[in-house]
mmCIF file of C-alpha atoms in Angstrom:
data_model
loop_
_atom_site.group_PDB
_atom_site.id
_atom_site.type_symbol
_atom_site.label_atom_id
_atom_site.label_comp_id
_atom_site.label_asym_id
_atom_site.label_seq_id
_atom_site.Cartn_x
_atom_site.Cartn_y
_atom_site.Cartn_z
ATOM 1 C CA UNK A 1 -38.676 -103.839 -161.077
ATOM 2 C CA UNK A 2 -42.741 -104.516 -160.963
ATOM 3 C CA UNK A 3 -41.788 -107.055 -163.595
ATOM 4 C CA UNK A 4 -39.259 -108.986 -161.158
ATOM 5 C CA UNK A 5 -42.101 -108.440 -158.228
ATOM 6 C CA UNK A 6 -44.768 -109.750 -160.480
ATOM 7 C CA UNK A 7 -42.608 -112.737 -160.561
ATOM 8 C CA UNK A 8 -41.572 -113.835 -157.798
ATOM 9 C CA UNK A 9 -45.078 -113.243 -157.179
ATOM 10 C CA UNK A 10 -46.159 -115.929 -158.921
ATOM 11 C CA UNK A 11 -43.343 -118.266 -158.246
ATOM 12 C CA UNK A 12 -44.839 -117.760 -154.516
ATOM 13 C CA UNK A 13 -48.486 -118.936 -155.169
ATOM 14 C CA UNK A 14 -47.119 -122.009 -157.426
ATOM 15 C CA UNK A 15 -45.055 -122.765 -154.411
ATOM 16 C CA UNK A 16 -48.071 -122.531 -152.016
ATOM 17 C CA UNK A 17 -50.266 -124.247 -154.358
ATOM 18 C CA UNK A 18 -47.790 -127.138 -154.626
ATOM 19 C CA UNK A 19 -47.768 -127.514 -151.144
ATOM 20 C CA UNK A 20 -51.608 -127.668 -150.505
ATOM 21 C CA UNK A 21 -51.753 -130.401 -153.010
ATOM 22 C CA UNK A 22 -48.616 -132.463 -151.657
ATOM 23 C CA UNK A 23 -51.192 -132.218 -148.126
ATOM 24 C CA UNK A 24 -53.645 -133.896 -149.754
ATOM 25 C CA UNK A 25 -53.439 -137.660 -149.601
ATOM 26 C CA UNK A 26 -55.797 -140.640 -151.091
ATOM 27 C CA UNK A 27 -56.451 -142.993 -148.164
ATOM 28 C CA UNK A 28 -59.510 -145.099 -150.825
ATOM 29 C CA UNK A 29 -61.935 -144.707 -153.173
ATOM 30 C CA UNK A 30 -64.050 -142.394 -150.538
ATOM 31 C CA UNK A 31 -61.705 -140.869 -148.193
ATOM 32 C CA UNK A 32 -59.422 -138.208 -148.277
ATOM 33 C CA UNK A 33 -56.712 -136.679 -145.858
ATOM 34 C CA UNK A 34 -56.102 -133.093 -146.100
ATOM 35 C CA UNK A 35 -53.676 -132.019 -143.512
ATOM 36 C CA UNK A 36 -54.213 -133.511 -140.157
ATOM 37 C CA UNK A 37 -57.703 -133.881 -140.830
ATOM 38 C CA UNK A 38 -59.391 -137.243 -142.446
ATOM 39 C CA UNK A 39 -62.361 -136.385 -144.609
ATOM 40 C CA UNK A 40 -64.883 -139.187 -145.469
ATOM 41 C CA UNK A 41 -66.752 -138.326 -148.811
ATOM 42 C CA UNK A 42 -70.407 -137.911 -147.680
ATOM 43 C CA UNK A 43 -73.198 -139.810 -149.446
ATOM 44 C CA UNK A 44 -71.124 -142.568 -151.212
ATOM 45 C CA UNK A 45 -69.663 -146.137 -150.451
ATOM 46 C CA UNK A 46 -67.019 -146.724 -153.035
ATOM 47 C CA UNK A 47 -65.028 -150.158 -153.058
ATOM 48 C CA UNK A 48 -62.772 -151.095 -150.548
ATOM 49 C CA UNK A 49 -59.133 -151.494 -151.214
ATOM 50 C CA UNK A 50 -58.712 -155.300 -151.820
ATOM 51 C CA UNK A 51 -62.550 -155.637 -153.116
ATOM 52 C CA UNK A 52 -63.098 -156.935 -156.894
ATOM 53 C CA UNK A 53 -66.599 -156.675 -158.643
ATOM 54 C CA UNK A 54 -68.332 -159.018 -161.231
ATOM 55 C CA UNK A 55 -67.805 -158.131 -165.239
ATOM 56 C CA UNK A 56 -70.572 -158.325 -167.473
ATOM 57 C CA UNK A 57 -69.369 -161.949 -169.062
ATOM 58 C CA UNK A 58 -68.052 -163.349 -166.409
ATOM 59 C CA UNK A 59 -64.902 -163.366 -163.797
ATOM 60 C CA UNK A 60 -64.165 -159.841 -161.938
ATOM 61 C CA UNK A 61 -62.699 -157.242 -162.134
ATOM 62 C CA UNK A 62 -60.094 -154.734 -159.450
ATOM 63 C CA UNK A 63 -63.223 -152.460 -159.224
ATOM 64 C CA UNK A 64 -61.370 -151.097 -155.358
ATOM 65 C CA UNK A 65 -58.273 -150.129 -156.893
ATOM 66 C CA UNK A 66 -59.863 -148.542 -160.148
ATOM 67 C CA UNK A 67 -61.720 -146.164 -157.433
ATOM 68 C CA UNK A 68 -58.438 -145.540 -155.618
ATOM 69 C CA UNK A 69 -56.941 -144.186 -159.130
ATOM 70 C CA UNK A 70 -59.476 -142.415 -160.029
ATOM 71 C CA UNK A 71 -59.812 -140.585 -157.118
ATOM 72 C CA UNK A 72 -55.983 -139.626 -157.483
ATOM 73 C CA UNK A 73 -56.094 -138.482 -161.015
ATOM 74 C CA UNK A 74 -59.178 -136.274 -159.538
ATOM 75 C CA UNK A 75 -56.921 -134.801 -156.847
ATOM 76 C CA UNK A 76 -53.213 -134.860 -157.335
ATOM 77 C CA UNK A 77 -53.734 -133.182 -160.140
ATOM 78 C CA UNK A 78 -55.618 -130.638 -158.859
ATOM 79 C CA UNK A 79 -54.729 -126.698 -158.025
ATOM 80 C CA UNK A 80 -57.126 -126.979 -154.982
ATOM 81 C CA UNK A 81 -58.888 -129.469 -153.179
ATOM 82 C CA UNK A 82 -61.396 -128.677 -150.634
ATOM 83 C CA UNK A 83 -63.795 -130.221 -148.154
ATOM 84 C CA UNK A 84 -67.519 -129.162 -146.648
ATOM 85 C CA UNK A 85 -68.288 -130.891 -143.615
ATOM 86 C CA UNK A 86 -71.340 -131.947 -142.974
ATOM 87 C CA UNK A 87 -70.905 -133.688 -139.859
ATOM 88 C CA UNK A 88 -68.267 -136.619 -138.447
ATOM 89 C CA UNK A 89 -68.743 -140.149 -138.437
ATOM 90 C CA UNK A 90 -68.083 -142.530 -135.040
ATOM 91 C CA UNK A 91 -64.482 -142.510 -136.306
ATOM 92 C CA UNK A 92 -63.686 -138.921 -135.850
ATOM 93 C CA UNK A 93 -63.481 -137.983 -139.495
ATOM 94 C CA UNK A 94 -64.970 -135.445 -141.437
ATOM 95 C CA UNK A 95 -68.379 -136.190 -143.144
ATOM 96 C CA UNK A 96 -67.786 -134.102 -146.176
ATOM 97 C CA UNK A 97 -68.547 -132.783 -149.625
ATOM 98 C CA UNK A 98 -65.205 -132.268 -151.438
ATOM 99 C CA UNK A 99 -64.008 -130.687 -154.898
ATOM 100 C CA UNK A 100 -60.870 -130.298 -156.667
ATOM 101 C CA UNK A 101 -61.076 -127.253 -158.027
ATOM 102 C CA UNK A 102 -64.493 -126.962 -159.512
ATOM 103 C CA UNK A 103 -65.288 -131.134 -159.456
ATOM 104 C CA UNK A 104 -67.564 -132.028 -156.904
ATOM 105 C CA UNK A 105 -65.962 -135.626 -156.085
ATOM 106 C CA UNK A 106 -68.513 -137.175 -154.140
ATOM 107 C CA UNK A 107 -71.118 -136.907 -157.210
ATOM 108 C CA UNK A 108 -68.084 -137.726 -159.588
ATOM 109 C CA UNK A 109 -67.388 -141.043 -158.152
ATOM 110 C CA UNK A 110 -70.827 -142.015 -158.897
ATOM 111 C CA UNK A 111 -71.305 -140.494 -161.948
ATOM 112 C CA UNK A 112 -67.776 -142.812 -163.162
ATOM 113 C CA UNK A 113 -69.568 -145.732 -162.026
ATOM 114 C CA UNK A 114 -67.181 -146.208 -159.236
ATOM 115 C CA UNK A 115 -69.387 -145.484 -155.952
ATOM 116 C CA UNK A 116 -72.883 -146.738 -154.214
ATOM 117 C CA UNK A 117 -75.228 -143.520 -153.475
ATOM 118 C CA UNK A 118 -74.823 -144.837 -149.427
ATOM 119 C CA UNK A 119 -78.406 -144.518 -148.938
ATOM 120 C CA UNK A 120 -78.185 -145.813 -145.411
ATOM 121 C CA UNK A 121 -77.269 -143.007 -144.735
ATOM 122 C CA UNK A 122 -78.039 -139.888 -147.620
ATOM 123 C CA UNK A 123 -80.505 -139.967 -150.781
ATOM 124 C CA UNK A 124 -78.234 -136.918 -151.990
ATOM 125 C CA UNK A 125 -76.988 -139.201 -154.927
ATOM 126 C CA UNK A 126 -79.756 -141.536 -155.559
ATOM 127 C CA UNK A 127 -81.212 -139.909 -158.554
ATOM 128 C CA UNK A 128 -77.330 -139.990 -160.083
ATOM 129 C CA UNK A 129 -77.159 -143.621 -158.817
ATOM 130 C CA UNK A 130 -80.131 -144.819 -160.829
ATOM 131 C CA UNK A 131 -79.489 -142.916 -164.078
ATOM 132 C CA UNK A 132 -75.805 -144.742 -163.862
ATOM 133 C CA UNK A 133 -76.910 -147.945 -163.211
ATOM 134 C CA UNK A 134 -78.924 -147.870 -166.629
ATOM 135 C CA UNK A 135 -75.671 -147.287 -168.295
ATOM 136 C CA UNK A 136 -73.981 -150.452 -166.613
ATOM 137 C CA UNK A 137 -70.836 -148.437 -166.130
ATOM 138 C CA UNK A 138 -68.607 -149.462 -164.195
ATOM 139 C CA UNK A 139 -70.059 -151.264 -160.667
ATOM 140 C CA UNK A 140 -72.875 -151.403 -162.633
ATOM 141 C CA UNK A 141 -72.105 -153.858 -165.653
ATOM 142 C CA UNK A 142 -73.001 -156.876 -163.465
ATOM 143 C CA UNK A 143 -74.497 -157.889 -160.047
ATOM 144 C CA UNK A 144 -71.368 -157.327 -157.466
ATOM 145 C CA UNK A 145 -71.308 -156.852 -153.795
ATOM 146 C CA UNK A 146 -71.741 -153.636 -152.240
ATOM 147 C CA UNK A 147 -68.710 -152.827 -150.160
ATOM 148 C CA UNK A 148 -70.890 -152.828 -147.122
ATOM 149 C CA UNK A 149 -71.769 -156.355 -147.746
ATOM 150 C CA UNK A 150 -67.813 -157.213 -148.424
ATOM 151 C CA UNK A 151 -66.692 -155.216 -144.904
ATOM 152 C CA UNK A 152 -69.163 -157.589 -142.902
ATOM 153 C CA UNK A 153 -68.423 -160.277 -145.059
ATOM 154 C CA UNK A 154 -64.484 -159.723 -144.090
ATOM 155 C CA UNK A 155 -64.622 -159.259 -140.672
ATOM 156 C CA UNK A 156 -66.848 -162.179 -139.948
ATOM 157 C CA UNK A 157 -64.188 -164.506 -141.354
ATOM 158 C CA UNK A 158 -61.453 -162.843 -139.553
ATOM 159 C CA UNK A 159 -62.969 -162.104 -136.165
ATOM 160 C CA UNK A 160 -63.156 -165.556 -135.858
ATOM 161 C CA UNK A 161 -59.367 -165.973 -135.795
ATOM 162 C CA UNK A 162 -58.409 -162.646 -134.015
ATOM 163 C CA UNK A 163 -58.042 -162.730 -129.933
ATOM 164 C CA UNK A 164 -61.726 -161.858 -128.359
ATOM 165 C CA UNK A 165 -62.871 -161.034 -131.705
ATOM 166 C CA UNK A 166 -61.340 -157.676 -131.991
ATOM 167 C CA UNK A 167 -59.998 -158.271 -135.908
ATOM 168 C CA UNK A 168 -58.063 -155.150 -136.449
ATOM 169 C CA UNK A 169 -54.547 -155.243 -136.737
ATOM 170 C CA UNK A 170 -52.598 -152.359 -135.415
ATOM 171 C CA UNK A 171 -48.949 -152.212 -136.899
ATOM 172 C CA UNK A 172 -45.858 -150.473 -136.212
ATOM 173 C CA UNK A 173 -43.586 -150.447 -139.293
ATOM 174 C CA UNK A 174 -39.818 -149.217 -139.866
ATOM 175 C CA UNK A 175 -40.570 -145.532 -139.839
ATOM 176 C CA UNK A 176 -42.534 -145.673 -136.496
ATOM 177 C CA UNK A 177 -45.838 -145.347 -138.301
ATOM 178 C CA UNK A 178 -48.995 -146.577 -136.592
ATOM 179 C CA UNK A 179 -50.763 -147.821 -139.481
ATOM 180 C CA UNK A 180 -54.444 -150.110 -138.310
ATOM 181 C CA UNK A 181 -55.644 -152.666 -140.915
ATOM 182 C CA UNK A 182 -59.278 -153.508 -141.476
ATOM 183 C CA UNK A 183 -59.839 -157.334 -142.484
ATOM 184 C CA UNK A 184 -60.673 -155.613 -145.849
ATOM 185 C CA UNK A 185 -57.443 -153.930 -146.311
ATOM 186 C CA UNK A 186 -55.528 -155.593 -148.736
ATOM 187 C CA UNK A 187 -53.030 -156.276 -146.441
ATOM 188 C CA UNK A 188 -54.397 -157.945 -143.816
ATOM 189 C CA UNK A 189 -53.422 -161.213 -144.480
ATOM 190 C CA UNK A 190 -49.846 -160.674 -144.753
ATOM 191 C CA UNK A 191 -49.592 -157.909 -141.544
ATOM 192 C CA UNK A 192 -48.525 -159.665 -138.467
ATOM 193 C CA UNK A 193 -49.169 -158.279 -134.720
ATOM 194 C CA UNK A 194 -46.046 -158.605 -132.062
ATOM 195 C CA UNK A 195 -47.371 -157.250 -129.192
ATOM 196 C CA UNK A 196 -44.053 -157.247 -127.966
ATOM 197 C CA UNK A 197 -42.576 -154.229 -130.389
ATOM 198 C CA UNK A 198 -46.076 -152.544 -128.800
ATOM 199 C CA UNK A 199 -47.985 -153.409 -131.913
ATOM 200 C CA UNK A 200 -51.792 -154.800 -130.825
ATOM 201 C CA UNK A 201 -55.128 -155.668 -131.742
ATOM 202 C CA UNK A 202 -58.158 -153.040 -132.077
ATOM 203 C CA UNK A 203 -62.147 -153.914 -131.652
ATOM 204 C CA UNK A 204 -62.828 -151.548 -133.851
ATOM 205 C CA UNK A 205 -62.117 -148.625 -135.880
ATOM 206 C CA UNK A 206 -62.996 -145.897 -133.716
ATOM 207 C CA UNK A 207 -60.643 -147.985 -131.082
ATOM 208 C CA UNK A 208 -57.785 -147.897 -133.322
ATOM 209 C CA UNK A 209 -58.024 -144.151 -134.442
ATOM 210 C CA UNK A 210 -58.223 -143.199 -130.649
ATOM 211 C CA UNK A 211 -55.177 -144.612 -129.345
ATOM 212 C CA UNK A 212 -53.450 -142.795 -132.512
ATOM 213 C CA UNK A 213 -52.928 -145.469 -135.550
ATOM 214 C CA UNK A 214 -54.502 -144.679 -138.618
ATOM 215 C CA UNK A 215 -55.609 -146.105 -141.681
ATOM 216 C CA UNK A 216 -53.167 -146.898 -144.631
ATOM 217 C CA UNK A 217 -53.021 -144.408 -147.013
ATOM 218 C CA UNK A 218 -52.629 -144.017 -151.064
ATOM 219 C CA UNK A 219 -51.130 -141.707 -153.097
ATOM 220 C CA UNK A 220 -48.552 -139.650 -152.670
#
């Protein structure tokens, strides 16, 4: 009898553990969405999306979507995943210090040569930044562009072309989705706005998240 309840016992936390990881999603190389709630890894700027980075002899390299799976085999694998914020950015999300299980994912990002220390705005992983870039692992092998550099870099070229310079697209697809795309998403180019099936262009991020679209997201 204790054996049975022992059991189903622990059928019942692999259940609930399966279902706290399945509410974790990978929306980039920095951001997470746990739940309902976005959580933007604090301290770090990894690639964006669509960005590629500069190898050591020459040509480049997917260094955006290398971050992306990285940061999934971090998480999805995980038994836990969870998030301290330290504040919330202009977009509504989570400034945060995350782990699965016993990780800490902000410093790990750096530490694979796959994220900036965002010293803008924290010197939390500068010291980890510098030993790294000795190495030349990863973002570090060559000169590259910091993804800050490739998000102004992006919009400037497409707020040229977007109606009063608002360059975010905000799409509607078959499920009913509101899903907003940043000139550096990598599907920007090929995401087209018909304000007649109440799709529309946002200003801005903050705009977009507001009027409830959200970003694209990886993973599972």
């Amino acid at each position: 009898m204790w054996q049975r309840v022992i059991l189903l016992a622990a059928a019942s936390l692999i259940i609930v553990r399966t279902a706290l990881a399945a509410e974790v999603r990978v929306i980039d190389g920095d951001t997470l969405r746990i739940g309902d709630i976005s959580h933007r890894l604090y301290g770090i700027d990894a690639p964006e999306a669509g960005q590629k980075c500069a190898k050591e002899n020459g040509g480049s390299w997917a260094c955006g979507k290398a971050a992306i799976s990285a940061m999934e085999a971090l998480v999805l694998g995980a038994r836990s995943v969870q998030c301290e914020p330290q504040g919330e950015d202009d977009y509504g999300r989570k400034l945060s210090i995350c782990f699965a299980d016993s990780v800490n994912l902000n410093e790990e990002m750096v530490r694979l040569g796959l994220a900036w220390s965002f010293r803008r705005y924290s010197s939390m992983f500068n010291e980890l930044e510098e030993e790294i870039r000795s190495t030349a692992t990863g973002i570090w092998q060559a000169e590259t562009q910091t993804p800050w550099d490739y998000r102004a870099e992006r919009w400037q070229v497409a707020e040229q072309e977007a109606p009063n310079g608002c360059a975010i697209k905000g799409n509607i697809n078959r499920k009913g989705e509101k899903i907003y795309h940043a000139p550096w998403s990598p599907w920007y180019d090929r995401t087209k706005v018909d304000e007649s099936k109440g799709q529309r262009w946002f200003c801005s991020e903050a705009e977009a998240t507001a009027a409830g679209w959200r970003a694209p997201m990886w993973g599972r």
